[in-house]
XYZ file of C-alpha atoms in Angstrom:
365
model
C 29.495 81.715 150.624
C 29.164 83.255 147.177
C 27.478 86.781 147.108
C 25.948 87.738 144.019
C 24.912 91.542 142.652
C 24.194 92.853 138.945
C 26.752 94.899 137.284
C 23.784 97.609 137.059
C 23.309 97.780 140.701
C 27.014 97.760 141.330
C 27.446 100.596 139.004
C 24.761 102.841 140.154
C 26.012 102.628 143.718
C 29.493 103.601 142.650
C 28.162 106.404 140.536
C 25.576 107.470 143.135
C 28.192 107.899 145.863
C 30.302 109.960 143.676
C 27.525 112.415 142.865
C 26.172 112.922 146.462
C 30.252 112.557 148.402
C 32.050 114.107 145.529
C 34.558 111.552 146.202
C 35.324 107.901 144.671
C 35.210 104.611 146.269
C 37.507 101.543 145.539
C 35.894 98.226 144.372
C 36.675 96.704 147.773
C 35.164 99.800 149.454
C 31.869 99.454 147.901
C 31.825 95.533 148.259
C 32.320 95.917 152.032
C 29.375 98.647 152.351
C 27.007 96.475 150.154
C 27.851 93.485 152.480
C 27.419 95.509 155.588
C 24.020 96.865 154.172
C 23.048 93.057 153.311
C 22.367 94.161 149.731
C 24.077 91.022 148.098
C 21.827 88.394 146.890
C 22.533 84.649 147.055
C 20.322 83.687 144.203
C 21.352 85.408 140.880
C 19.398 85.495 137.831
C 21.492 85.097 134.770
C 20.341 86.779 131.513
C 19.307 84.920 128.132
C 22.847 84.800 126.727
C 21.700 82.727 123.622
C 19.933 85.628 121.886
C 21.456 87.686 118.982
C 23.203 90.737 120.348
C 25.253 91.654 117.537
C 23.177 94.490 116.071
C 23.027 96.291 119.417
C 24.388 99.655 119.937
C 27.132 99.886 122.288
C 24.416 101.765 124.823
C 21.942 99.044 124.270
C 24.544 96.317 124.799
C 25.927 97.896 127.864
C 22.368 97.411 129.232
C 22.605 93.848 128.779
C 26.010 93.927 130.723
C 24.080 95.747 133.503
C 21.613 92.610 134.134
C 24.573 90.265 134.439
C 25.454 89.238 138.108
C 28.806 89.849 139.629
C 29.996 86.841 141.386
C 32.183 87.134 144.604
C 33.407 84.197 146.449
C 34.517 86.026 149.132
C 34.705 89.744 149.929
C 38.176 91.375 148.538
C 40.448 92.867 151.032
C 41.515 96.545 150.931
C 45.002 95.681 151.582
C 45.307 93.710 148.225
C 47.766 95.618 146.109
C 49.218 92.342 144.550
C 46.317 90.381 142.778
C 46.886 86.756 142.195
C 45.008 85.066 139.060
C 42.836 83.066 141.615
C 41.634 86.264 143.316
C 39.982 87.273 140.101
C 39.703 84.486 137.600
C 37.191 81.946 138.543
C 38.306 78.157 139.061
C 38.391 76.325 135.808
C 38.313 79.494 133.779
C 41.427 80.582 131.835
C 39.832 83.867 130.524
C 37.416 86.085 132.195
C 36.211 89.492 131.255
C 34.802 92.196 133.387
C 33.282 95.692 132.172
C 35.728 97.865 134.157
C 33.870 99.718 136.773
C 33.634 103.385 136.177
C 33.884 106.332 138.940
C 36.302 104.341 140.933
C 39.496 105.991 142.490
C 42.749 105.532 141.545
C 44.786 102.391 143.182
C 47.913 101.305 141.515
C 48.312 97.445 141.888
C 49.968 94.654 140.167
C 49.233 91.056 139.266
C 50.715 87.847 138.433
C 48.377 87.178 135.116
C 47.958 89.267 131.805
C 45.449 92.016 131.506
C 44.290 93.237 128.087
C 41.857 96.481 127.916
C 39.758 97.154 125.051
C 38.348 100.627 124.883
C 34.723 99.922 123.418
C 33.714 103.454 123.635
C 34.570 106.763 125.056
C 38.023 106.762 127.075
C 39.740 106.327 130.112
C 42.593 107.148 132.059
C 45.503 104.521 132.163
C 48.119 104.844 135.003
C 51.321 102.804 134.448
C 53.951 103.065 137.010
C 54.776 106.870 137.216
C 52.933 108.184 134.265
C 49.644 108.266 132.691
C 47.872 108.491 129.481
C 44.604 109.143 127.870
C 43.313 105.946 125.975
C 40.538 106.394 123.427
C 38.118 104.346 121.724
C 39.562 101.438 119.755
C 42.630 101.369 121.812
C 43.799 97.979 123.040
C 46.397 97.628 125.235
C 48.359 94.338 126.879
C 49.697 94.716 130.174
C 52.491 92.408 131.427
C 52.480 90.811 134.776
C 53.904 92.733 137.899
C 53.552 96.166 136.410
C 51.807 98.893 138.592
C 48.906 100.250 136.823
C 45.311 101.130 137.136
C 42.665 102.268 134.863
C 40.328 104.948 135.806
C 36.811 105.795 133.900
C 35.324 109.360 134.942
C 32.326 108.903 132.794
C 29.901 106.418 130.866
C 32.672 105.094 128.722
C 32.972 101.170 128.080
C 36.340 99.263 128.419
C 36.277 95.766 128.729
C 39.033 94.144 130.919
C 40.116 90.668 129.867
C 42.234 88.428 132.458
C 44.189 85.821 131.342
C 46.206 83.151 133.411
C 49.780 83.578 132.507
C 50.323 79.805 131.837
C 47.226 80.093 129.410
C 48.910 83.060 127.762
C 52.013 81.425 127.328
C 50.345 77.951 126.225
C 47.867 79.357 123.916
C 48.545 83.016 122.755
C 52.384 82.736 122.337
C 51.992 80.353 119.568
C 50.486 83.148 117.355
C 53.870 84.631 118.109
C 55.885 81.676 116.894
C 57.440 83.377 113.796
C 60.619 84.128 113.944
C 60.413 87.900 112.800
C 60.958 91.042 114.639
C 57.438 91.740 115.803
C 56.947 88.354 117.135
C 60.192 88.164 118.905
C 59.230 91.684 120.449
C 56.185 90.368 121.923
C 58.107 87.155 123.361
C 61.047 89.354 124.679
C 58.956 92.276 126.317
C 56.026 90.265 127.765
C 57.810 87.535 129.248
C 60.585 89.599 131.087
C 59.363 89.635 134.533
C 61.925 92.060 135.925
C 60.765 95.072 133.728
C 57.209 96.500 133.713
C 55.865 97.131 130.148
C 52.753 97.511 128.203
C 51.933 97.181 124.633
C 49.174 99.331 122.398
C 47.348 98.818 119.362
C 44.618 101.328 117.884
C 42.039 99.045 116.105
C 39.821 102.459 115.464
C 36.403 101.217 114.624
C 36.672 97.538 113.895
C 33.418 95.877 113.919
C 34.540 92.132 113.614
C 36.765 93.178 117.000
C 33.685 94.244 118.851
C 31.796 91.318 117.820
C 34.136 88.988 118.935
C 34.483 91.112 122.413
C 30.657 90.940 122.805
C 30.940 87.454 122.285
C 34.029 86.834 124.796
C 31.790 88.927 127.389
C 28.597 86.855 127.231
C 30.806 83.433 127.074
C 32.603 84.656 130.193
C 29.156 84.088 132.034
C 27.820 81.351 130.581
C 27.449 78.389 132.816
C 28.457 75.280 130.916
C 31.541 72.828 130.244
C 32.068 74.422 126.758
C 32.518 78.115 127.731
C 36.130 78.421 128.529
C 37.094 76.947 125.291
C 34.927 79.195 123.618
C 36.468 82.157 125.567
C 40.193 81.314 124.849
C 38.841 80.871 121.168
C 37.045 84.193 120.757
C 40.504 86.051 122.213
C 42.408 84.088 119.869
C 40.739 85.361 117.103
C 40.904 88.997 118.375
C 44.403 88.714 118.973
C 45.335 87.085 115.593
C 43.036 90.123 113.829
C 45.130 92.756 115.644
C 48.511 91.156 114.657
C 47.218 90.733 111.171
C 45.478 94.394 110.695
C 47.347 96.626 113.207
C 50.828 95.814 113.839
C 51.963 98.990 112.118
C 49.867 100.863 114.889
C 51.857 99.284 117.758
C 53.452 101.309 120.478
C 55.732 99.517 122.748
C 56.773 101.137 125.598
C 60.186 100.268 127.683
C 59.275 101.857 130.982
C 63.037 101.399 132.271
C 64.732 102.854 129.182
C 62.110 105.711 129.076
C 61.111 105.492 125.500
C 58.780 104.014 122.857
C 60.675 101.098 121.120
C 58.065 100.954 118.419
C 59.474 103.870 116.775
C 63.052 102.010 116.348
C 61.134 98.789 115.490
C 58.959 100.577 112.502
C 62.015 102.191 111.348
C 64.465 99.090 111.092
C 61.445 97.326 109.490
C 61.365 99.666 106.516
C 64.935 100.064 106.192
C 66.815 96.953 107.276
C 67.838 96.564 103.627
C 70.502 99.353 103.533
C 70.230 100.294 107.151
C 73.549 100.626 109.080
C 74.215 100.888 113.032
C 75.615 104.496 112.773
C 72.852 105.746 110.554
C 69.956 104.535 112.910
C 71.771 105.925 115.748
C 72.006 109.251 114.060
C 68.170 109.244 113.038
C 67.124 108.796 116.400
C 69.913 110.631 118.327
C 71.289 107.946 120.235
C 74.845 106.640 120.754
C 75.534 103.670 119.292
C 76.282 101.601 122.599
C 72.926 102.931 123.929
C 71.027 101.842 120.665
C 72.380 98.380 120.762
C 71.419 97.831 124.399
C 67.941 98.905 123.715
C 67.821 96.574 120.773
C 69.371 93.679 122.757
C 66.836 94.216 125.822
C 64.041 94.534 123.444
C 64.386 91.692 121.007
C 66.954 89.493 122.299
C 69.292 89.915 119.171
C 72.463 92.068 118.655
C 71.984 94.543 115.899
C 73.699 92.792 113.173
C 72.084 89.456 114.241
C 68.735 91.112 114.077
C 69.465 92.766 110.697
C 70.264 89.023 109.341
C 67.159 87.693 110.818
C 65.076 90.140 109.187
C 66.637 89.910 105.912
C 66.449 86.018 105.741
C 62.780 85.842 106.933
C 61.867 87.956 104.100
C 63.748 85.908 101.525
C 62.078 82.891 103.009
C 58.672 84.594 101.989
C 59.987 85.379 98.176
C 61.174 81.928 97.982
C 58.014 80.393 98.855
C 55.579 83.012 97.133
C 57.585 84.178 93.933
C 59.397 82.951 91.121
C 62.258 85.539 91.306
C 65.860 84.219 90.717
C 68.189 83.522 93.639
C 70.219 86.461 92.958
C 67.231 88.655 92.468
C 66.015 87.829 95.740
C 69.400 87.920 97.400
C 69.603 91.379 96.230
C 66.043 92.587 97.087
C 66.668 91.715 100.682
C 70.016 93.657 100.746
C 72.872 91.211 100.229
C 75.502 92.221 97.486
C 76.321 88.480 96.454
C 73.889 85.568 95.918
C 76.662 83.258 97.109
C 76.982 85.123 100.514
C 73.238 85.241 100.644
C 72.975 81.372 100.268
C 75.761 80.670 102.781
C 73.862 82.566 105.330
C 70.463 81.162 104.316
C 72.069 77.650 104.556
C 73.330 78.694 108.105
C 70.124 79.302 109.502
C 67.843 76.826 107.752
C 70.314 73.814 107.094
C 69.268 73.461 103.522
C 69.973 75.717 100.440
C 67.552 78.483 98.969
C 66.540 76.206 96.057
C 65.846 73.329 98.252
C 63.610 75.594 100.895
C 61.753 76.593 97.518
C 61.228 73.081 96.434
C 59.951 72.060 99.824
C 57.768 75.144 100.358
C 56.738 76.812 97.195
C 53.301 78.109 97.368
C 51.104 77.089 94.149
C 49.087 79.827 92.765
């Protein structure tokens, strides 16, 4: 048996209860109430999703979402504090988007899939383990599986919640993180570690292209044909690529168990790796060297010296492929005092010399 109710009807009942009773319901509470009152319909009327919605304001597009039916294959249980992907993501779907309900009460929960929240307009409260923070317009945050969290919206703000099957995230979106650089390695380490709850935050401000693809992703989530799932994956891929390209410098990476924002360490290394020493890095952040080594190892998978070497060699590969600088000049630019030492380290990593690498990878201009 499947049950349907439009986003607008569902949201109006949540808000009406809050205004009348002064307290908030949880999603499951309202589903039970609507079921008892027989307010579900079994004949959904899907809106025309072929129109051009790109020029609509956020408020106007929100009204379009109001007309889309929510579908429930079975009524959710109040006791569900660990949500499995099949509880929320429809069958034969890898990506699914909802507009996050407003005026719901706090209920920390975990799930076995990845969740992305994109604050389209306004703000929301993000609860994570034992902390909370206000998320504002343009912020895009990725929550790793098995992290206790919830999102609470107390006004008419708009937040899109994107759920991605773990297998799909690993197979599709981790391909974007295949580069052997510090940021990509951090993503792989922090998001695949099932023993440590974590989240990443990007501040995208007012990005028209990101919002455009987010709207298309929402609409495709409710399109009933054989192409819609592939379209959803591709739109999310475009969003994720855009964020990595344009907003990597805004990233905040919270290491919950260490109680620190590792992004500050990451960004400092990124700009100073050529001359950086472990002692100077520890002094700058007022950490002990052993603690800093542990922090780096847990978040990147590298020890400090290997991390710096990786960073230098990755930069040298870009210079070899994209410039006409001499090998000695490249060695100096990335932080090696000797061209011979640089060449030796480069060959250990790539199994070919810098000269051979340039011949194979030189980009013609």
